[in-house]
Amino acid sequence: MKIVSLLFLCIMSQITFGQELFSPSKKVAVRFELTSSGEPIYSVLYEGKEVIKPSKLGILLKDGTRLSKDFNTIDSQIKAVDETWSPVLGEQSNIRNQYNEKSFFLVQKGSNKKLTIVFRAYNEGVAFRYEFPFEKQVDYFVISDELTQFKLTGDHKTFWIPGDYDSQEYPYMETLFSEIDNNKVVMDNGIALKSIKSRFRVQSPLMMKSTKGVYLNIFEAAVVNYPVMHLDVDTSDFTLVSNLTPNAIGDKAYLRTPSVTPWRTIMVSRDARDIVASKLIYNLNEPNRIEDVSWIKPMKYVGIWWEMHVGKSTWDYAGSQNAQNAQNQDLIPSGKHGATTENTKRYIDFAATHGFDGVLVEGWNVGWEDWFGNWKEDVFDFLTPYPDFDLDEVTKYAQSKGVKMIMHHETSGSVGNYERHLDRAMDLMKKHQYPAVKTGYVGRIIPRGEYHDGQAMVNHFNFVAQRMADNKLLLNSHESTRPTGYSRTYPNFFASEAARGNEFNAWSNGNPPMHETILPFTRLLGGAMDYTPGIFEIKMSIYDASKKEQVQTTLAKQLALYVTMYSPLQMAADLPENYERYLDAFQFIKDVPLDWQESRYLEAEPGDYITVVRKDKNSENWFLGAITDEHSRTTDIQLDFLTPGKKYKATIYRDGKKAHWKENPKSYEIQSLTVSHKTKLKLKLANGGGTAISFELLNN
Amino acid sequence: MKIVSLLFLCIMSQITFGQELFSPSKKVAVRFELTSSGEPIYSVLYEGKEVIKPSKLGILLKDGTRLSKDFNTIDSQIKAVDETWSPVLGEQSNIRNQYNEKSFFLVQKGSNKKLTIVFRAYNEGVAFRYEFPFEKQVDYFVISDELTQFKLTGDHKTFWIPGDYDSQEYPYMETLFSEIDNNKVVMDNGIALKSIKSRFRVQSPLMMKSTKGVYLNIFEAAVVNYPVMHLDVDTSDFTLVSNLTPNAIGDKAYLRTPSVTPWRTIMVSRDARDIVASKLIYNLNEPNRIEDVSWIKPMKYVGIWWEMHVGKSTWDYAGSQNAQNAQNQDLIPSGKHGATTENTKRYIDFAATHGFDGVLVEGWNVGWEDWFGNWKEDVFDFLTPYPDFDLDEVTKYAQSKGVKMIMHHETSGSVGNYERHLDRAMDLMKKHQYPAVKTGYVGRIIPRGEYHDGQAMVNHFNFVAQRMADNKLLLNSHESTRPTGYSRTYPNFFASEAARGNEFNAWSNGNPPMHETILPFTRLLGGAMDYTPGIFEIKMSIYDASKKEQVQTTLAKQLALYVTMYSPLQMAADLPENYERYLDAFQFIKDVPLDWQESRYLEAEPGDYITVVRKDKNSENWFLGAITDEHSRTTDIQLDFLTPGKKYKATIYRDGKKAHWKENPKSYEIQSLTVSHKTKLKLKLANGGGTAISFELLNN
């Protein structure tokens, strides 16, 4: 039976038509073909060898139309682009966008329906998307499925997390492709809401490495008015197929002509640094739409947040997190509420003393007694402070200290409720001069039946970014869909969480040491992450002797994350009183910039290590971050990125000799020395450790 | 088999426990019992005879709990209430709320779950509801089904429309109960969006008449945070069962303890006037929640609206109603756009000349080129006028003439989009001093999968009413869920459509002459209707000789509707130029008040006729409206409602001698005479005709 159908397939798939498109470097190529039955098929080549085998393309419409066969190519069009643009905030001042493009204009026999497939060949990979040209007879249409395949050439090493429609907050699994299986994932992982509908479904970006040392990354760019793509895994023949997040009634996307899908991207290189440094995802997004960007600035902040995670204080005023207490009796303060005026002033003082831009306060508004887990619609009004949080006084105090307040809008997943209040909530921010907001979406989505990754939610997150831009407000969203470069278009959407952040270390099985060596190859490709590094009191036993949780890190690694984990929004997440005890190490967090002229990845291996240097956008100073996984690591770094002939004061923050993420995490050393571009430095990273270095240009 | 199961049922249902609650008049009684298996059962008696046979009660929860059996009564409580309240606007200055109440506190064996069933016995019927008392172990819960039965005693005459989750805009069917069948409904009826999921499902209010002349009406009151109840029909044993409108994923209602369901009402009387005059539905709602009601005033209005229905002008600027024209090219005005500044001024002038309060303008805002039928999300922004509608100039002109503008917000069913814009839309209204808004919900609901009648939409309509109240704005919603008395609680929600309005006469098979004799027994029980009467140019052939549509009325009946169809918001729906030709008849529309001290239904028979007199709230003048169905009618009316010893100038607007709704609809006569409370008037109503009379107190 199987042989017969395979034979049949071979006959049907006899290739009648071939096309090839090369990257500017000629190293990467994509080949597009129509089979004899008019099926669109593509493959990707790297250095002349297939890295994606002939894979099917197509779209299934709700009206039954299968836009996956019976096509003729009526025309094609080639374009070569080489342009450079400047992000408002970023890892580098200028980004080169260089690619060759070929569009295939297809028409379906019989139905006469049109479909355009556009390929772009970049030096670091291939992107393609479907375009639905303007057609009188197909105006509005509904996508039931996208049939895009990615047929791999072998059993690659794969860094994956389950294809969960509601959460990306998983630690990464590192297995062979053939071993992917959601049943292997430890589900006691602190994630409260999980929506895994298939055992063999993973998320993108999916980072892989072939046995021959070729790195592959499958992702998407410019997810706008379309659901997030997950990937169905066929472990038997190394094939991935797109799985679009459905809505409440099982539809995938509501579109009309003309429109386009997001770009499907396949990055490929023999050098892992090409992947981690790639700006492909941004390049595939639409240019900045905000005219006046003078108000879009990086923010380094502290906040009333970690103290709730470690159990020192609570988000809610009544301290019980009990719905019924709030409903049936007056709020009785427990005395453990974090967001008090007094405590906020303490953080403002700390921020002012150490030159931080902002202070985040979570739990300032009523509703936290019953905010989670009940699919409740009217959770927060985003307007009413708790009785012990005086908005006017906090505003006045922050202004007197030159510190900016960061608003917090937890929606609890009740999106309709948030949208209903959004204008008023922004008015409150403007009245009290909060320049930025952190949003949260912990919980099942309302409208009920929607997922975090569905088209409606993608549109919601983008809508909020647009409305915030209209009001000159900065947006940092947590529990949102993972970004796919939209911050190019709306640079005020300057960070998001959308992955497993540092917080999980406070109260769950946490993030293994390799976690932060994978994120730059996955989550960070689409946009900056508010990872909230900087935890100095690493073991939670300091708060409660019975606690076994800890950040799986050394202290020096926490510093290095400010460089390895690019974001224009960075929190110093630990408590002020903890920083007070390690002010020498804290100096690096104070010094490190958040916006860069240039970035160079010196070393990178997903799951193992990353070393990156970045040059401050506003000075001649450089900063280095190096991290490793659970293994210790020694490496020699040539400082040839420094300007020849100049001298720099290097301040090195490194693991102590006996440091170890588990046994001895807080051991660190600080050393200063004068260096030049000729200097070679030996970095010694402890197990789960890191090194951070600032290079300050000396006036010779 | 059938006999066996019936026998079994008889044994199981052996009644072990009985309770009876009488109305203050003793005419109506409700009996509550638990069967031997702990099933709650009720029956309703009128004049000692069963009108609702023993019928089951119960709730099914999503977690599988069947709150319909195994109950014990742990306690009961009796209450007698006799109070009077004053509606802000209404048919009468004071409403008496007199009833006896008995609550049964049930506990389920095994689960230990609590359910309270509360009965109220009024002189005109019975109401009951389920209450979910505060329970630690059942905080949040989801209702999967409500199991309420209404077992009728015979094959009553029934006025019904299909149980459609998205529309109540059907003409009524008048059949025996046993003949109910949605397959009999003419579906080429002008309703674009139909969601009829069962052949044997009807809407409430369901008006019935037994062969013994007892009138019965099944409805609900205070539908708040709960879906609309439809009724599943078992024609074989004359049974109705509640069918709650589901949400996108099939759930019915999300509640938490303590909470209550809407009231289920069974009105019963031998006199049909008791039903049509009943204030039961309002009495079962919560009192007014708006403190300052000084801004809540009736409104008589004209507007740019009927001219679109008759094809004289268009809502959209480009005149094409073509999505793609608007998307792909600049808007090219067709010259037929109705909502121009100039045309608006013409209506303002007309309103000012004739003493109208307001002018409605539909089609003022961009989006109408592609507003309907495509499940489009971003249809309107509620903010941007068409280029030919100058909002500032219109505002200034209206103010100079002392006329108020009525805003129009068509949502196209895209509710998320409306809620996102609501605050800004209200800000625009306030800036331009529009005191009232007409909202519209034509089309499939977004969030997709929701129905107009679901819990989410009930909450939406109530939310909009609340937000409008916060902003001192009046609300008139079209295509909303039919009201169930919420205007008592939010009197700014002063009218809605939610039934088949006059507009259907312009372009569909229309509303048969009996239609308006049924609405007061059904739709109007829950709240005022913006029916838009006053069409003088009855036959559409005046606009286009080929048109066969017409309002199925005489001109005099159109006047009578202003009295028979109570609403504090009344439109004179026809075109100014049409009224100019019949200014003598138009005088009645100018004179008729919209707010009343007292109303008396002199005659009423559903489907046949209604005669009502009402006394102006602000004077001693009375007004009479009498309408009939397709049959002509002669009746003698004793004017004993007039104050004895006083003389009144009666101005009688009646059908011409040869008037007939189809053959000769525009024939009318106006007569003035002096009358007193001793006068007897003979009213002669043409087929499909009516009579309107104003009684002006003379200074003797």
mmCIF file of C-alpha atoms in Angstrom, chain A residues 266-516:
data_model
loop_
_atom_site.group_PDB
_atom_site.id
_atom_site.type_symbol
_atom_site.label_atom_id
_atom_site.label_comp_id
_atom_site.label_asym_id
_atom_site.label_seq_id
_atom_site.Cartn_x
_atom_site.Cartn_y
_atom_site.Cartn_z
ATOM 1 C CA ILE A 266 14.448 29.697 6.966
ATOM 2 C CA MET A 267 17.774 30.978 8.192
ATOM 3 C CA VAL A 268 20.760 28.882 7.362
ATOM 4 C CA SER A 269 24.500 29.139 7.988
ATOM 5 C CA ARG A 270 27.505 27.125 8.934
ATOM 6 C CA ASP A 271 28.308 29.902 11.430
ATOM 7 C CA ALA A 272 25.856 30.155 14.328
ATOM 8 C CA ARG A 273 26.780 33.825 14.723
ATOM 9 C CA ASP A 274 25.073 34.596 11.416
ATOM 10 C CA ILE A 275 21.783 33.441 12.880
ATOM 11 C CA VAL A 276 22.026 35.217 16.198
ATOM 12 C CA ALA A 277 23.183 38.454 14.570
ATOM 13 C CA SER A 278 20.640 38.354 11.755
ATOM 14 C CA LYS A 279 18.287 41.258 11.214
ATOM 15 C CA LEU A 280 16.281 39.246 8.699
ATOM 16 C CA ILE A 281 13.073 39.357 10.740
ATOM 17 C CA TYR A 282 13.185 43.150 11.095
ATOM 18 C CA ASN A 283 14.062 43.553 7.442
ATOM 19 C CA LEU A 284 10.904 41.702 6.500
ATOM 20 C CA ASN A 285 8.708 44.095 8.434
ATOM 21 C CA GLU A 286 7.230 47.369 7.258
ATOM 22 C CA PRO A 287 9.249 50.534 8.001
ATOM 23 C CA ASN A 288 8.575 52.753 10.976
ATOM 24 C CA ARG A 289 5.157 54.403 10.872
ATOM 25 C CA ILE A 290 5.722 56.854 13.722
ATOM 26 C CA GLU A 291 6.783 60.249 12.445
ATOM 27 C CA ASP A 292 8.030 61.929 15.576
ATOM 28 C CA VAL A 293 10.208 59.413 17.407
ATOM 29 C CA SER A 294 11.853 61.881 19.786
ATOM 30 C CA TRP A 295 9.900 60.428 22.720
ATOM 31 C CA ILE A 296 10.995 56.843 22.059
ATOM 32 C CA LYS A 297 13.885 56.316 24.426
ATOM 33 C CA PRO A 298 15.429 53.318 26.162
ATOM 34 C CA MET A 299 14.530 52.788 29.782
ATOM 35 C CA LYS A 300 16.503 51.202 32.576
ATOM 36 C CA TYR A 301 14.231 50.611 35.499
ATOM 37 C CA VAL A 302 13.651 49.127 38.905
ATOM 38 C CA GLY A 303 10.304 48.237 40.323
ATOM 39 C CA ILE A 304 7.956 46.782 42.853
ATOM 40 C CA TRP A 305 7.795 43.367 41.307
ATOM 41 C CA TRP A 306 10.488 40.877 42.350
ATOM 42 C CA GLU A 307 9.499 41.324 45.959
ATOM 43 C CA MET A 308 6.105 39.816 45.128
ATOM 44 C CA HIS A 309 7.712 36.937 43.261
ATOM 45 C CA VAL A 310 9.899 36.077 46.241
ATOM 46 C CA GLY A 311 6.972 36.369 48.654
ATOM 47 C CA LYS A 312 8.120 39.437 50.530
ATOM 48 C CA SER A 313 4.990 41.344 49.565
ATOM 49 C CA THR A 314 1.788 40.848 47.588
ATOM 50 C CA TRP A 315 0.160 42.351 44.534
ATOM 51 C CA ASP A 316 -3.171 42.478 46.292
ATOM 52 C CA TYR A 317 -4.060 44.770 49.123
ATOM 53 C CA ALA A 318 -5.979 42.186 51.137
ATOM 54 C CA GLY A 319 -3.110 39.779 50.728
ATOM 55 C CA SER A 320 -5.326 36.754 50.362
ATOM 56 C CA GLN A 321 -5.581 36.402 46.589
ATOM 57 C CA ASN A 322 -9.073 35.207 47.398
ATOM 58 C CA ALA A 323 -11.890 36.205 45.142
ATOM 59 C CA GLN A 324 -14.545 35.814 47.717
ATOM 60 C CA ASN A 325 -12.831 37.932 50.326
ATOM 61 C CA ALA A 326 -12.904 40.823 47.937
ATOM 62 C CA GLN A 327 -16.456 40.158 46.932
ATOM 63 C CA ASN A 328 -18.040 39.644 50.272
ATOM 64 C CA GLN A 329 -16.259 41.853 52.704
ATOM 65 C CA ASP A 330 -14.450 45.089 52.778
ATOM 66 C CA LEU A 331 -10.810 44.949 51.814
ATOM 67 C CA ILE A 332 -8.803 44.402 54.966
ATOM 68 C CA PRO A 333 -5.163 45.270 54.332
ATOM 69 C CA SER A 334 -2.828 42.476 55.210
ATOM 70 C CA GLY A 335 0.129 44.774 55.712
ATOM 71 C CA LYS A 336 2.027 42.895 52.997
ATOM 72 C CA HIS A 337 0.857 44.985 50.056
ATOM 73 C CA GLY A 338 3.870 45.939 47.923
ATOM 74 C CA ALA A 339 2.560 48.907 45.973
ATOM 75 C CA THR A 340 2.251 51.430 48.762
ATOM 76 C CA THR A 341 3.080 55.080 48.347
ATOM 77 C CA GLU A 342 5.835 54.706 50.893
ATOM 78 C CA ASN A 343 7.451 51.699 49.242
ATOM 79 C CA THR A 344 7.164 53.353 45.847
ATOM 80 C CA LYS A 345 9.022 56.380 47.184
ATOM 81 C CA ARG A 346 11.772 54.069 48.392
ATOM 82 C CA TYR A 347 12.166 52.700 44.842
ATOM 83 C CA ILE A 348 12.042 56.204 43.390
ATOM 84 C CA ASP A 349 14.810 57.255 45.757
ATOM 85 C CA PHE A 350 16.878 54.249 44.737
ATOM 86 C CA ALA A 351 16.296 54.922 41.036
ATOM 87 C CA ALA A 352 17.225 58.575 41.450
ATOM 88 C CA THR A 353 20.361 57.770 43.442
ATOM 89 C CA HIS A 354 21.617 55.326 40.835
ATOM 90 C CA GLY A 355 20.529 57.128 37.704
ATOM 91 C CA PHE A 356 17.769 54.813 36.562
ATOM 92 C CA ASP A 357 15.136 56.120 34.189
ATOM 93 C CA GLY A 358 12.041 54.514 35.614
ATOM 94 C CA VAL A 359 10.144 52.746 38.353
ATOM 95 C CA LEU A 360 7.540 50.080 37.679
ATOM 96 C CA VAL A 361 4.843 49.487 40.267
ATOM 97 C CA GLU A 362 2.697 46.370 39.998
ATOM 98 C CA GLY A 363 -0.336 45.844 42.192
ATOM 99 C CA TRP A 364 -1.168 49.560 42.377
ATOM 100 C CA ASN A 365 -4.737 49.123 41.200
ATOM 101 C CA VAL A 366 -7.731 47.356 42.699
ATOM 102 C CA GLY A 367 -8.649 43.890 41.498
ATOM 103 C CA TRP A 368 -5.759 41.708 42.585
ATOM 104 C CA GLU A 369 -7.759 39.854 45.210
ATOM 105 C CA ASP A 370 -9.462 37.994 42.371
ATOM 106 C CA TRP A 371 -7.502 38.408 39.231
ATOM 107 C CA PHE A 372 -6.487 34.994 38.014
ATOM 108 C CA GLY A 373 -7.752 31.563 37.115
ATOM 109 C CA ASN A 374 -11.476 32.158 36.993
ATOM 110 C CA TRP A 375 -11.927 33.424 33.448
ATOM 111 C CA LYS A 376 -13.346 36.537 35.016
ATOM 112 C CA GLU A 377 -14.244 39.368 32.678
ATOM 113 C CA ASP A 378 -14.321 42.537 34.766
ATOM 114 C CA VAL A 379 -11.060 42.052 36.571
ATOM 115 C CA PHE A 380 -9.341 45.426 36.551
ATOM 116 C CA ASP A 381 -10.491 48.889 35.573
ATOM 117 C CA PHE A 382 -6.913 50.189 35.127
ATOM 118 C CA LEU A 383 -8.017 53.391 36.810
ATOM 119 C CA THR A 384 -8.590 52.880 40.512
ATOM 120 C CA PRO A 385 -5.593 52.771 42.858
ATOM 121 C CA TYR A 386 -5.656 50.853 46.110
ATOM 122 C CA PRO A 387 -6.275 53.066 49.151
ATOM 123 C CA ASP A 388 -2.596 52.932 50.114
ATOM 124 C CA PHE A 389 -1.312 54.047 46.713
ATOM 125 C CA ASP A 390 -1.607 57.798 46.216
ATOM 126 C CA LEU A 391 -1.245 58.385 42.503
ATOM 127 C CA ASP A 392 -0.946 62.137 42.785
ATOM 128 C CA GLU A 393 1.662 61.973 45.494
ATOM 129 C CA VAL A 394 3.689 59.315 43.677
ATOM 130 C CA THR A 395 3.585 61.392 40.504
ATOM 131 C CA LYS A 396 4.739 64.503 42.308
ATOM 132 C CA TYR A 397 7.487 62.678 44.140
ATOM 133 C CA ALA A 398 8.799 60.938 41.017
ATOM 134 C CA GLN A 399 8.874 64.229 39.159
ATOM 135 C CA SER A 400 10.755 65.929 41.982
ATOM 136 C CA LYS A 401 13.366 63.190 41.716
ATOM 137 C CA GLY A 402 13.555 63.179 37.927
ATOM 138 C CA VAL A 403 12.323 59.601 37.749
ATOM 139 C CA LYS A 404 9.656 58.337 35.344
ATOM 140 C CA MET A 405 6.899 56.012 36.457
ATOM 141 C CA ILE A 406 6.037 52.899 34.465
ATOM 142 C CA MET A 407 2.346 52.038 34.425
ATOM 143 C CA HIS A 408 1.155 48.480 34.859
ATOM 144 C CA HIS A 409 -1.914 47.052 33.125
ATOM 145 C CA GLU A 410 -2.539 43.427 33.967
ATOM 146 C CA THR A 411 -5.493 42.300 31.861
ATOM 147 C CA SER A 412 -5.708 38.747 33.197
ATOM 148 C CA GLY A 413 -6.412 37.788 29.586
ATOM 149 C CA SER A 414 -9.692 39.692 29.658
ATOM 150 C CA VAL A 415 -9.004 41.582 26.493
ATOM 151 C CA GLY A 416 -12.449 42.946 25.795
ATOM 152 C CA ASN A 417 -12.388 44.515 29.236
ATOM 153 C CA TYR A 418 -8.979 46.076 28.548
ATOM 154 C CA GLU A 419 -10.004 47.478 25.186
ATOM 155 C CA ARG A 420 -13.129 48.964 26.782
ATOM 156 C CA HIS A 421 -10.938 50.832 29.272
ATOM 157 C CA LEU A 422 -7.893 51.540 27.143
ATOM 158 C CA ASP A 423 -8.608 55.152 26.268
ATOM 159 C CA ARG A 424 -9.358 56.048 29.860
ATOM 160 C CA ALA A 425 -6.331 54.115 31.063
ATOM 161 C CA MET A 426 -4.096 56.036 28.651
ATOM 162 C CA ASP A 427 -5.672 59.307 29.723
ATOM 163 C CA LEU A 428 -4.705 58.451 33.297
ATOM 164 C CA MET A 429 -1.141 57.712 32.190
ATOM 165 C CA LYS A 430 -0.877 61.003 30.377
ATOM 166 C CA LYS A 431 -2.397 62.933 33.250
ATOM 167 C CA HIS A 432 0.194 61.455 35.596
ATOM 168 C CA GLN A 433 2.997 61.556 33.020
ATOM 169 C CA TYR A 434 3.715 57.847 32.902
ATOM 170 C CA PRO A 435 5.659 57.477 29.615
ATOM 171 C CA ALA A 436 5.476 53.684 29.424
ATOM 172 C CA VAL A 437 3.279 50.745 30.320
ATOM 173 C CA LYS A 438 3.870 47.099 31.055
ATOM 174 C CA THR A 439 0.850 45.053 30.042
ATOM 175 C CA GLY A 440 0.082 41.506 31.160
ATOM 176 C CA TYR A 441 -2.125 38.739 29.805
ATOM 177 C CA VAL A 442 -1.961 36.009 32.421
ATOM 178 C CA GLY A 443 -4.975 33.755 31.936
ATOM 179 C CA ARG A 444 -7.492 32.452 29.474
ATOM 180 C CA ILE A 445 -8.509 34.966 26.862
ATOM 181 C CA ILE A 446 -11.860 36.696 26.852
ATOM 182 C CA PRO A 447 -13.495 36.793 24.218
ATOM 183 C CA ARG A 448 -13.884 33.202 25.340
ATOM 184 C CA GLY A 449 -12.590 30.586 22.972
ATOM 185 C CA GLU A 450 -9.748 32.749 21.661
ATOM 186 C CA TYR A 451 -6.101 31.880 22.250
ATOM 187 C CA HIS A 452 -3.168 34.195 22.921
ATOM 188 C CA ASP A 453 -1.759 33.258 19.507
ATOM 189 C CA GLY A 454 -4.887 33.695 17.390
ATOM 190 C CA GLN A 455 -5.442 36.338 14.739
ATOM 191 C CA ALA A 456 -7.728 38.336 17.034
ATOM 192 C CA MET A 457 -5.037 38.526 19.703
ATOM 193 C CA VAL A 458 -2.278 39.344 17.224
ATOM 194 C CA ASN A 459 -4.485 42.210 16.125
ATOM 195 C CA HIS A 460 -5.110 43.200 19.717
ATOM 196 C CA PHE A 461 -1.420 43.450 20.590
ATOM 197 C CA ASN A 462 -0.752 45.458 17.451
ATOM 198 C CA PHE A 463 -3.788 47.638 18.121
ATOM 199 C CA VAL A 464 -2.560 48.459 21.601
ATOM 200 C CA ALA A 465 0.862 49.350 20.159
ATOM 201 C CA GLN A 466 -0.785 51.658 17.652
ATOM 202 C CA ARG A 467 -3.026 53.331 20.200
ATOM 203 C CA MET A 468 -0.064 53.778 22.546
ATOM 204 C CA ALA A 469 1.857 55.328 19.649
ATOM 205 C CA ASP A 470 -1.039 57.714 18.979
ATOM 206 C CA ASN A 471 -0.633 58.810 22.566
ATOM 207 C CA LYS A 472 3.196 58.800 22.562
ATOM 208 C CA LEU A 473 3.395 55.983 25.051
ATOM 209 C CA LEU A 474 5.877 53.110 25.185
ATOM 210 C CA LEU A 475 4.653 49.533 25.374
ATOM 211 C CA ASN A 476 6.147 46.448 26.995
ATOM 212 C CA SER A 477 3.753 43.520 26.809
ATOM 213 C CA HIS A 478 3.989 40.348 28.852
ATOM 214 C CA GLU A 479 2.278 37.085 27.916
ATOM 215 C CA SER A 480 1.725 38.449 24.425
ATOM 216 C CA THR A 481 2.394 36.594 21.176
ATOM 217 C CA ARG A 482 6.141 36.403 20.572
ATOM 218 C CA PRO A 483 7.271 39.330 18.433
ATOM 219 C CA THR A 484 8.090 38.970 14.750
ATOM 220 C CA GLY A 485 9.708 42.329 14.087
ATOM 221 C CA TYR A 486 6.728 44.636 14.533
ATOM 222 C CA SER A 487 8.900 46.963 16.620
ATOM 223 C CA ARG A 488 10.433 48.109 13.326
ATOM 224 C CA THR A 489 6.989 49.401 12.318
ATOM 225 C CA TYR A 490 5.935 50.583 15.776
ATOM 226 C CA PRO A 491 9.195 51.216 17.655
ATOM 227 C CA ASN A 492 7.237 52.326 20.708
ATOM 228 C CA PHE A 493 6.403 48.605 21.138
ATOM 229 C CA PHE A 494 9.938 48.428 22.461
ATOM 230 C CA ALA A 495 9.933 45.185 24.417
ATOM 231 C CA SER A 496 7.846 42.234 25.391
ATOM 232 C CA GLU A 497 8.195 39.089 27.405
ATOM 233 C CA ALA A 498 6.685 36.251 25.351
ATOM 234 C CA ALA A 499 9.126 33.635 26.579
ATOM 235 C CA ARG A 500 10.179 32.108 29.876
ATOM 236 C CA GLY A 501 11.553 35.037 31.845
ATOM 237 C CA ASN A 502 13.678 35.280 34.938
ATOM 238 C CA GLU A 503 10.593 35.276 37.173
ATOM 239 C CA PHE A 504 10.178 31.513 36.772
ATOM 240 C CA ASN A 505 13.335 31.062 38.813
ATOM 241 C CA ALA A 506 11.625 32.495 41.863
ATOM 242 C CA TRP A 507 8.874 29.921 42.222
ATOM 243 C CA SER A 508 9.165 27.062 39.729
ATOM 244 C CA ASN A 509 11.659 24.546 38.437
ATOM 245 C CA GLY A 510 13.168 27.602 36.804
ATOM 246 C CA ASN A 511 15.304 28.204 33.772
ATOM 247 C CA PRO A 512 18.256 25.867 33.312
ATOM 248 C CA PRO A 513 21.615 27.579 32.712
ATOM 249 C CA MET A 514 21.461 26.948 28.975
ATOM 250 C CA HIS A 515 18.176 28.884 28.693
ATOM 251 C CA GLU A 516 19.727 32.285 28.048
#
